PDB file of C-alpha atoms in Angstrom:
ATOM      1  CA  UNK M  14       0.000   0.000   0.000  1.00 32.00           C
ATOM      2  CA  UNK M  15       0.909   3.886  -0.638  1.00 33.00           C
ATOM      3  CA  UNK M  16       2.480   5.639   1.935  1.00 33.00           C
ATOM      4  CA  UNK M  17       1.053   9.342   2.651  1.00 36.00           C
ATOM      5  CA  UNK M  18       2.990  12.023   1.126  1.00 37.00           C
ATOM      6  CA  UNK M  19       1.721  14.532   3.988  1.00 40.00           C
ATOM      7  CA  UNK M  20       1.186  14.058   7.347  1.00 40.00           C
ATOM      8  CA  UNK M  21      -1.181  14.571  10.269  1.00 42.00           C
ATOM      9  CA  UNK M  22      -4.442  13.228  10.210  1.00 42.00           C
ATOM     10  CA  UNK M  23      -6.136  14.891   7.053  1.00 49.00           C
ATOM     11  CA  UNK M  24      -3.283  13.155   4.736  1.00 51.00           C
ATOM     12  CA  UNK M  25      -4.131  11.715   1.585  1.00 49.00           C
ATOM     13  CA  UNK M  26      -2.349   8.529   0.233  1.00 51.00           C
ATOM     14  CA  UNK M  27      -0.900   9.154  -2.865  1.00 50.00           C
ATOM     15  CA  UNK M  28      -3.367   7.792  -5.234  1.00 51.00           C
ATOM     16  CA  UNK M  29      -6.333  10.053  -4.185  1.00 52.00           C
ATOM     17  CA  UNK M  30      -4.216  13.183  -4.629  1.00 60.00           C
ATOM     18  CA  UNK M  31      -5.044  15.158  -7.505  1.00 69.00           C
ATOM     19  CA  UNK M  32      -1.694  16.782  -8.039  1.00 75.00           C
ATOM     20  CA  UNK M  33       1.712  15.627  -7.179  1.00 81.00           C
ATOM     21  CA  UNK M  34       3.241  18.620  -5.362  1.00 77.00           C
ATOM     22  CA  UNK M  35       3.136  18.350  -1.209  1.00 76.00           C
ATOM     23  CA  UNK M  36       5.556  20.889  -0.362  1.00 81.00           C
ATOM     24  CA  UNK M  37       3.595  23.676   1.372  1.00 85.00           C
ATOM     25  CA  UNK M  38       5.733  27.142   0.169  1.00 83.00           C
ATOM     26  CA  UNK M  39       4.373  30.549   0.227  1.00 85.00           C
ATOM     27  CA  UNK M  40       6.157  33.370  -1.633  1.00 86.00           C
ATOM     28  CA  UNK M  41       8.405  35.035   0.781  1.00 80.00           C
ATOM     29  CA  UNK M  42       6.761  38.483   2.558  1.00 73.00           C
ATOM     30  CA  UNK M  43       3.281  36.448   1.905  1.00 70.00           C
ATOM     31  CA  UNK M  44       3.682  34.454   5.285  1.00 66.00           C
ATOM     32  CA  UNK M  45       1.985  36.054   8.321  1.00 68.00           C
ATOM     33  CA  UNK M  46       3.474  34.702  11.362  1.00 73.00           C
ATOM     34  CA  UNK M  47       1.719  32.381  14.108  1.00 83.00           C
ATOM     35  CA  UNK M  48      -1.417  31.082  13.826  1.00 88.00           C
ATOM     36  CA  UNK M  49      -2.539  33.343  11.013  1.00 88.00           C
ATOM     37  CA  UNK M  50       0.330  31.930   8.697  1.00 88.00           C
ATOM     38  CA  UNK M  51      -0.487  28.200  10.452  1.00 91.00           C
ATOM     39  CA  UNK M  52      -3.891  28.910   9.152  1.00 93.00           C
ATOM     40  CA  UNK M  53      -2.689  30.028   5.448  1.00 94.00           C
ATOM     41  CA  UNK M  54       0.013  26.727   4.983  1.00 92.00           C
ATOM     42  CA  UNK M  55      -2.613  24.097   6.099  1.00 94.00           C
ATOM     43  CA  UNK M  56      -4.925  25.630   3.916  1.00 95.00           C
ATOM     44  CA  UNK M  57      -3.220  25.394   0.842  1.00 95.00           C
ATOM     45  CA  UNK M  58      -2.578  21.777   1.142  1.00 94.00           C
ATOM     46  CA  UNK M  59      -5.951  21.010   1.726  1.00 95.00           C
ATOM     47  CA  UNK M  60      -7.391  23.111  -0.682  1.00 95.00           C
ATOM     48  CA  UNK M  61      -4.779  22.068  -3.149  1.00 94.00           C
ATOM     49  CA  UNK M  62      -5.177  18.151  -2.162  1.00 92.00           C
ATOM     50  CA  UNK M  63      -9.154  18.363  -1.519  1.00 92.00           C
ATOM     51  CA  UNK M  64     -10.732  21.395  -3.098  1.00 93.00           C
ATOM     52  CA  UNK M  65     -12.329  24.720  -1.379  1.00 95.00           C
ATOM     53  CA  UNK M  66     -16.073  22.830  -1.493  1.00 95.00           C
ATOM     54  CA  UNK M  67     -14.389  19.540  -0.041  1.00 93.00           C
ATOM     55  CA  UNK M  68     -12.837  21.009   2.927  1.00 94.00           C
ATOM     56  CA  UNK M  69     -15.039  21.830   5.878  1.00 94.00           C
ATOM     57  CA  UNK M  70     -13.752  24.456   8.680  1.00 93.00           C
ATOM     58  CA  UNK M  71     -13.320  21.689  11.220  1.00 93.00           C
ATOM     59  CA  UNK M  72     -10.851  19.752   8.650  1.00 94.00           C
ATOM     60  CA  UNK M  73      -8.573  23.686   8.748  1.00 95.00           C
ATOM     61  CA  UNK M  74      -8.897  23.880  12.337  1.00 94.00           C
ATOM     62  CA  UNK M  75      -7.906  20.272  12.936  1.00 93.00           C
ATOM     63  CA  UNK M  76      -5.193  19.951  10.635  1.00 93.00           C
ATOM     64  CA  UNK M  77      -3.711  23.232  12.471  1.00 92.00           C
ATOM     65  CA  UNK M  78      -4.670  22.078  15.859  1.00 91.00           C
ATOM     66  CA  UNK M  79      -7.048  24.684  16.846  1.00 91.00           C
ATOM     67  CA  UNK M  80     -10.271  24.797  17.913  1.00 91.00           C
ATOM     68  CA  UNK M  81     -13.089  26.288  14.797  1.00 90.00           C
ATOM     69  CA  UNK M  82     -14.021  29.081  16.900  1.00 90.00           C
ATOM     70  CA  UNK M  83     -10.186  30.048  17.191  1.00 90.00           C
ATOM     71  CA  UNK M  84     -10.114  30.071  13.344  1.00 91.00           C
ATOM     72  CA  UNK M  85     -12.692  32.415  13.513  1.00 91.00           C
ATOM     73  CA  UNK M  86     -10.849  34.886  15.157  1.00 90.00           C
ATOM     74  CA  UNK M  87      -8.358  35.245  12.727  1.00 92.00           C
ATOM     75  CA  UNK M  88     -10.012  35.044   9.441  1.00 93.00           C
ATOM     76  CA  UNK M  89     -14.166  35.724   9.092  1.00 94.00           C
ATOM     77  CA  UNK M  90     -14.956  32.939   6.947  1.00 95.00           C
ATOM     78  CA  UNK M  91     -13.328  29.913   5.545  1.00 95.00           C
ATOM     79  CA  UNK M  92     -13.598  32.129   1.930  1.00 97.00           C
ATOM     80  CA  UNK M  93     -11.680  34.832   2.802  1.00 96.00           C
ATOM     81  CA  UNK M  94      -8.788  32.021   4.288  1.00 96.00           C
ATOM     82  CA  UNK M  95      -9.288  31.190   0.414  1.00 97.00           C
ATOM     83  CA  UNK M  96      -9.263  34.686  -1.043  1.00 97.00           C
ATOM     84  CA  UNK M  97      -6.152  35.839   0.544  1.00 94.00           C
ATOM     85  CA  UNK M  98      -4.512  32.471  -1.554  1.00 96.00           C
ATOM     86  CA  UNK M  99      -6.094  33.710  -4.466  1.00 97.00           C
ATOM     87  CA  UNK M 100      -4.194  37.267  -3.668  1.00 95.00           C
ATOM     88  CA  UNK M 101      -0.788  36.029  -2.785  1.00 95.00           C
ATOM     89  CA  UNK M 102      -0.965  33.715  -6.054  1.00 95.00           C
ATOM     90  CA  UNK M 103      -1.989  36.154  -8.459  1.00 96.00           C
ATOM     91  CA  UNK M 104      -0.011  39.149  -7.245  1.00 95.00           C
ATOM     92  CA  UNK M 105       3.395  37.045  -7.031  1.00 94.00           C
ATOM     93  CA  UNK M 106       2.805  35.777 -10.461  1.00 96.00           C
ATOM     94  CA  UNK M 107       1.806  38.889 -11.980  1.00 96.00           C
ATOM     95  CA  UNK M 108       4.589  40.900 -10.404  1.00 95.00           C
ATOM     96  CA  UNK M 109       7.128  38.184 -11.989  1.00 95.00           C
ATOM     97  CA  UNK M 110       4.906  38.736 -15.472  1.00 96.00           C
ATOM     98  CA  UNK M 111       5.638  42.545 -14.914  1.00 95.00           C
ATOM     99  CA  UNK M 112       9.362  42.164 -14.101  1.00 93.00           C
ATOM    100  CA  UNK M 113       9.763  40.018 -17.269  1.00 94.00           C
ATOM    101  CA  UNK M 114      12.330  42.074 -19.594  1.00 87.00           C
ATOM    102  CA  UNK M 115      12.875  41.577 -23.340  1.00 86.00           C
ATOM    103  CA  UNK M 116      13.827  43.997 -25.911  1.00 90.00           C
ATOM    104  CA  UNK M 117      12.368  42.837 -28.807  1.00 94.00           C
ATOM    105  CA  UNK M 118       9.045  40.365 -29.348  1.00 95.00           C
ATOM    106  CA  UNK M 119      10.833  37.416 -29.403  1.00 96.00           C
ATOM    107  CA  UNK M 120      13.304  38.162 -26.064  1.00 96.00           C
ATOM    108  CA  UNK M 121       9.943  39.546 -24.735  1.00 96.00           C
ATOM    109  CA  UNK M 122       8.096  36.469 -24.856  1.00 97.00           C
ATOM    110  CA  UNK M 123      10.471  33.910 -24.152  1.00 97.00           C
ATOM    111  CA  UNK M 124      11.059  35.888 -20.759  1.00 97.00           C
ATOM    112  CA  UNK M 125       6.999  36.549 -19.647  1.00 97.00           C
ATOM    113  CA  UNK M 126       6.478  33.324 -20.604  1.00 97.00           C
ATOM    114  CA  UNK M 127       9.244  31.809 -18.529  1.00 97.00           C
ATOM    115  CA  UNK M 128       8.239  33.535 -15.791  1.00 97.00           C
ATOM    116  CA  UNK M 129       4.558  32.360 -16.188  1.00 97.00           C
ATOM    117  CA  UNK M 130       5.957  28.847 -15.432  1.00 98.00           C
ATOM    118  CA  UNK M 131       8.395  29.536 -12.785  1.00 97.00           C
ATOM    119  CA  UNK M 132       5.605  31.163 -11.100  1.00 96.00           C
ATOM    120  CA  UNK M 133       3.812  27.710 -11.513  1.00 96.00           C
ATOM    121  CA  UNK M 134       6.734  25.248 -11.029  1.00 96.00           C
ATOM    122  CA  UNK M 135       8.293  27.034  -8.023  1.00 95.00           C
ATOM    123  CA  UNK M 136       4.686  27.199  -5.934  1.00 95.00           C
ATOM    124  CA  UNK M 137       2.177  24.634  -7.582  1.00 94.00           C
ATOM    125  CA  UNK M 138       0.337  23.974  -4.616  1.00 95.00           C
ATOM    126  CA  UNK M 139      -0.751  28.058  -4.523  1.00 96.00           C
ATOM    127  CA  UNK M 140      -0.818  28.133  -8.140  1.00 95.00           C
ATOM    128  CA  UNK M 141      -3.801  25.099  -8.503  1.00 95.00           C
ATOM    129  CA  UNK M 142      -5.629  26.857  -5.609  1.00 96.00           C
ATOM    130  CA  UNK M 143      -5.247  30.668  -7.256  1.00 96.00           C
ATOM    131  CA  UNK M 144      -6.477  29.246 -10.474  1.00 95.00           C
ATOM    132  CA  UNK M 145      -9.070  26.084  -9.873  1.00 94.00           C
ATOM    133  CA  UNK M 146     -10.538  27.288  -6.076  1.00 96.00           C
ATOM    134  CA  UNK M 147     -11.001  31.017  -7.634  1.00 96.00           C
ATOM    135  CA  UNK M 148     -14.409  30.342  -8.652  1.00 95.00           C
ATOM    136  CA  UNK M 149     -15.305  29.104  -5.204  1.00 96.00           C
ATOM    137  CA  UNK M 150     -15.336  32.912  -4.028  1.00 97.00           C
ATOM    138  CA  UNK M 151     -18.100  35.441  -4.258  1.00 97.00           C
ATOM    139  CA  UNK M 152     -18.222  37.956  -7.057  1.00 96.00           C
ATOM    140  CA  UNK M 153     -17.188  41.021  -5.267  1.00 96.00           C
ATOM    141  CA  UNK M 154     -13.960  38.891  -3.565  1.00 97.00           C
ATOM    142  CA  UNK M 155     -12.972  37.419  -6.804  1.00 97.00           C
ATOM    143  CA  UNK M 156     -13.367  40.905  -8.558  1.00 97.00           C
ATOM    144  CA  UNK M 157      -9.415  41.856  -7.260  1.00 96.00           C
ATOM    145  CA  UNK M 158      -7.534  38.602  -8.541  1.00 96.00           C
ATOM    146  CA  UNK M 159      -9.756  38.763 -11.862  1.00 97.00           C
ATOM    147  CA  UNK M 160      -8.511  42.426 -12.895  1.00 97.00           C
ATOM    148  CA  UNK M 161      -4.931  40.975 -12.405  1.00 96.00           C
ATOM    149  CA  UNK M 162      -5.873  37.946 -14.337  1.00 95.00           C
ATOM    150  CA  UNK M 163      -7.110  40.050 -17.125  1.00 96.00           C
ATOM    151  CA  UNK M 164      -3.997  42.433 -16.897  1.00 96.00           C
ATOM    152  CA  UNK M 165      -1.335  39.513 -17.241  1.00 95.00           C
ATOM    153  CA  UNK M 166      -3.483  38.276 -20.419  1.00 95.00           C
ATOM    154  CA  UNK M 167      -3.464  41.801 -21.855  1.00 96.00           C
ATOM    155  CA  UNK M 168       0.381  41.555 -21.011  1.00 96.00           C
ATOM    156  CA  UNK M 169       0.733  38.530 -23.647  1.00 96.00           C
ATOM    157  CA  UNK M 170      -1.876  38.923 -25.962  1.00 96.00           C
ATOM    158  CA  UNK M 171       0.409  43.168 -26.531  1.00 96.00           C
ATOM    159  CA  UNK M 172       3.456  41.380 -26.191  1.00 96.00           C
ATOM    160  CA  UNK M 173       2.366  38.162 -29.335  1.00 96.00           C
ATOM    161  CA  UNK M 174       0.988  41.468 -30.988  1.00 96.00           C
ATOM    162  CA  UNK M 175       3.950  43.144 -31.042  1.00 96.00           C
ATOM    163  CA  UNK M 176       5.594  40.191 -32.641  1.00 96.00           C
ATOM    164  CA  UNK M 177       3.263  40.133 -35.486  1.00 96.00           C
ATOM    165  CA  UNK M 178       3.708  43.594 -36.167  1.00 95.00           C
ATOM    166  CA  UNK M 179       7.184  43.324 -36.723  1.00 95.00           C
ATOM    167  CA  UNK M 180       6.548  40.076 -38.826  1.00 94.00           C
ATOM    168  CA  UNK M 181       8.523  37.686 -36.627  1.00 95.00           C
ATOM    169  CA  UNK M 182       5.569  36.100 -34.932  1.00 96.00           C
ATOM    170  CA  UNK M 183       2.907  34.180 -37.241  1.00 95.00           C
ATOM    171  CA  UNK M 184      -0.129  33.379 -35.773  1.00 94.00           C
ATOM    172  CA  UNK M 185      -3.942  33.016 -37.079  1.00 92.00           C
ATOM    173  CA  UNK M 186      -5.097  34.264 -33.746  1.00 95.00           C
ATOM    174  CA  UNK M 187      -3.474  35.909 -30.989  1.00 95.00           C
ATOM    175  CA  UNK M 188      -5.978  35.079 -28.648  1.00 96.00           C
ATOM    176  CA  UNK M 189      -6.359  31.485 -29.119  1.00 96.00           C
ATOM    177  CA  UNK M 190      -2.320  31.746 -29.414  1.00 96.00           C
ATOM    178  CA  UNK M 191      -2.284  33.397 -25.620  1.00 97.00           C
ATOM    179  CA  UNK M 192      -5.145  30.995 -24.540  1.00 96.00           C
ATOM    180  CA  UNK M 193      -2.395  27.800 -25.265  1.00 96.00           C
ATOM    181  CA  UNK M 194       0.635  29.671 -24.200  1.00 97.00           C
ATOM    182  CA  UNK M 195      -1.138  30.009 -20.843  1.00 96.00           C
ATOM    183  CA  UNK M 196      -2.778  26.972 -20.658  1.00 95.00           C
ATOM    184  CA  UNK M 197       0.421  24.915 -20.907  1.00 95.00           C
ATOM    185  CA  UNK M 198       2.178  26.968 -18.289  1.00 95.00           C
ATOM    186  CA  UNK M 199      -0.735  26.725 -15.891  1.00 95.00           C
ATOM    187  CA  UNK M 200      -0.771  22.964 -15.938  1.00 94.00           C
ATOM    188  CA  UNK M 201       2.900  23.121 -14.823  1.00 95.00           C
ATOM    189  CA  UNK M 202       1.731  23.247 -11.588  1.00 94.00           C
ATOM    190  CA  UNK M 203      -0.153  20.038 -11.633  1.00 92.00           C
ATOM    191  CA  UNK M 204       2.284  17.539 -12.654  1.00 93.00           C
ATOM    192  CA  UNK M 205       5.400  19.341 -11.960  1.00 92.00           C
ATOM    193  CA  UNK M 206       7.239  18.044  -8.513  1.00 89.00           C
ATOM    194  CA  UNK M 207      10.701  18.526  -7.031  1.00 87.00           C
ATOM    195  CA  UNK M 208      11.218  15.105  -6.986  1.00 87.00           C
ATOM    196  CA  UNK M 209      11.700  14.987 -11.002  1.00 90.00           C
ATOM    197  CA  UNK M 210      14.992  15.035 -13.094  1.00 93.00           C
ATOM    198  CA  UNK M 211      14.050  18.866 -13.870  1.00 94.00           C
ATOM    199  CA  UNK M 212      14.448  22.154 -12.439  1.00 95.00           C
ATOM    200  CA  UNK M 213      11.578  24.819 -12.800  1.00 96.00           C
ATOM    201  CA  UNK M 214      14.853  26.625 -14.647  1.00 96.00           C
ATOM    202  CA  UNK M 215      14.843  23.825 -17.118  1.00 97.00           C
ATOM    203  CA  UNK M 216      10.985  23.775 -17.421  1.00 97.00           C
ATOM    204  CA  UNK M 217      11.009  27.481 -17.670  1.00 97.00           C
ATOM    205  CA  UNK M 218      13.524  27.525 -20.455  1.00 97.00           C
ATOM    206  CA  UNK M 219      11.901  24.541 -22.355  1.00 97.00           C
ATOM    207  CA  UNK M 220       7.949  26.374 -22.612  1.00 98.00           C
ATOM    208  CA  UNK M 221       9.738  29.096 -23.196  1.00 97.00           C
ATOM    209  CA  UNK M 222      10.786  27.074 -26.667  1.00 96.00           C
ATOM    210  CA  UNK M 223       7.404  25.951 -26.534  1.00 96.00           C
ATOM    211  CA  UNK M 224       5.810  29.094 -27.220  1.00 97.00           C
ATOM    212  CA  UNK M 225       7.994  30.209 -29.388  1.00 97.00           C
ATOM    213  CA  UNK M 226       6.957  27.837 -31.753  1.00 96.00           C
ATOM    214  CA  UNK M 227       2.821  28.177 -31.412  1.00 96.00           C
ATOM    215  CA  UNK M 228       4.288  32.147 -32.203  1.00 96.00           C
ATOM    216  CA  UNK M 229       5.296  30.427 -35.339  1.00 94.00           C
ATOM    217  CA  UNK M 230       9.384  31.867 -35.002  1.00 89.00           C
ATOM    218  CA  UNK M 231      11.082  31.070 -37.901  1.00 66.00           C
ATOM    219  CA  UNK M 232       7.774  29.572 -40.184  1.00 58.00           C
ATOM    220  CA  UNK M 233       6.879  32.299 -42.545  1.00 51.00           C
TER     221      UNK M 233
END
């Protein structure tokens, strides 16, 4: 039989876990200290492991060895545990989008997309709950990570324009050209673990490649 991959007593074995990350990680200056941050790590694994609907509060407050009503001192709800995920996910990925350089359309995508996936590779377990658990929350708490969602799209969809301009990108569609470019960096974060022969460096570099070539570099 499997062994669990996490422990305590909310672990999963293996085979029931729906990605293959374990390693709790939080970007660093997103971890609030004592039971708040407590709160936040056990969170993300079960929400990564078990889904926002398929964890109850009782599950969070055992797995961190509190009582439910202590929970409730520190965060209002069980969402807003989730929205403040949501927040640290998309603002660390769109700040590495944003810090992407490039001075030209081809330099320019290979870096915003390799920082797409080293946003995914180097915190998966954030990355499947900022993009599956977001449509768990309530309109007016998702409204915050959806503008930045919609900004880092704008980001690629200028930056694939830009290349088509200038006649080095070839695509029929920019949007459906973003829409794969994304895609395939977002599942990153569900298959990629540590434990593999590759570094997110290596991953990074490699969709970089990737989306070069749905650009159409080099194919006239």
């Amino acid at each position: 039989m499997a062994s669990d991959r996490s422990a305590g007593p909310t672990a999963i074995p293996v085979e029931q876990r729906r990605i293959v990350a374990d390693e709790v990680r939080l970007p660093p200056g997103a971890m609030l200290e004592g039971t708040q941050g407590r709160i936040l790590c056990e969170a993300l694994r079960l929400f990564a492991e078990r889904g926002f609907y398929g964890t109850s509060i009782r599950d969070l407050a055992q797995a961190c060895g509190i009582r439910s009503a202590t929970l409730y001192a520190h965060f209002p709800t069980k969402e807003h545990v989730l929205a403040e995920l949501v927040r640290v996910g998309h603002e660390n990925h769109h700040a590495r989008l944003l810090g992407a350089g490039g001075t030209d359309p081809v330099s320019r995508l290979r870096a915003v997309v390799r920082a797409h996936v080293l946003a995914h590779a180097e915190y998966p377990l954030l990355a499947v709950v900022a993009n599956n658990e977001l449509h768990a929350l309530s309109p007016e708490m998702a409204a915050p990570a959806l503008l930045i969602r919609a900004d880092g799209r704008q980001l690629l969809l200028d930056t694939l324009a830009a290349g088509v301009d200038a006649g080095v990108f070839h695509v029929p569609d920019t949007f459906m050209a973003t829409t794969a470019i994304s895609g395939m960096g977002m599942r990153v974060a569900n298959w990629y673990d540590r434990g593999l022969p590759y570094t997110p460096e290596e991953i990074a570099d490699t969709y970089a490649e990737f989306a070069l070539r749905v650009a159409g570099v080099g194919h006239a």
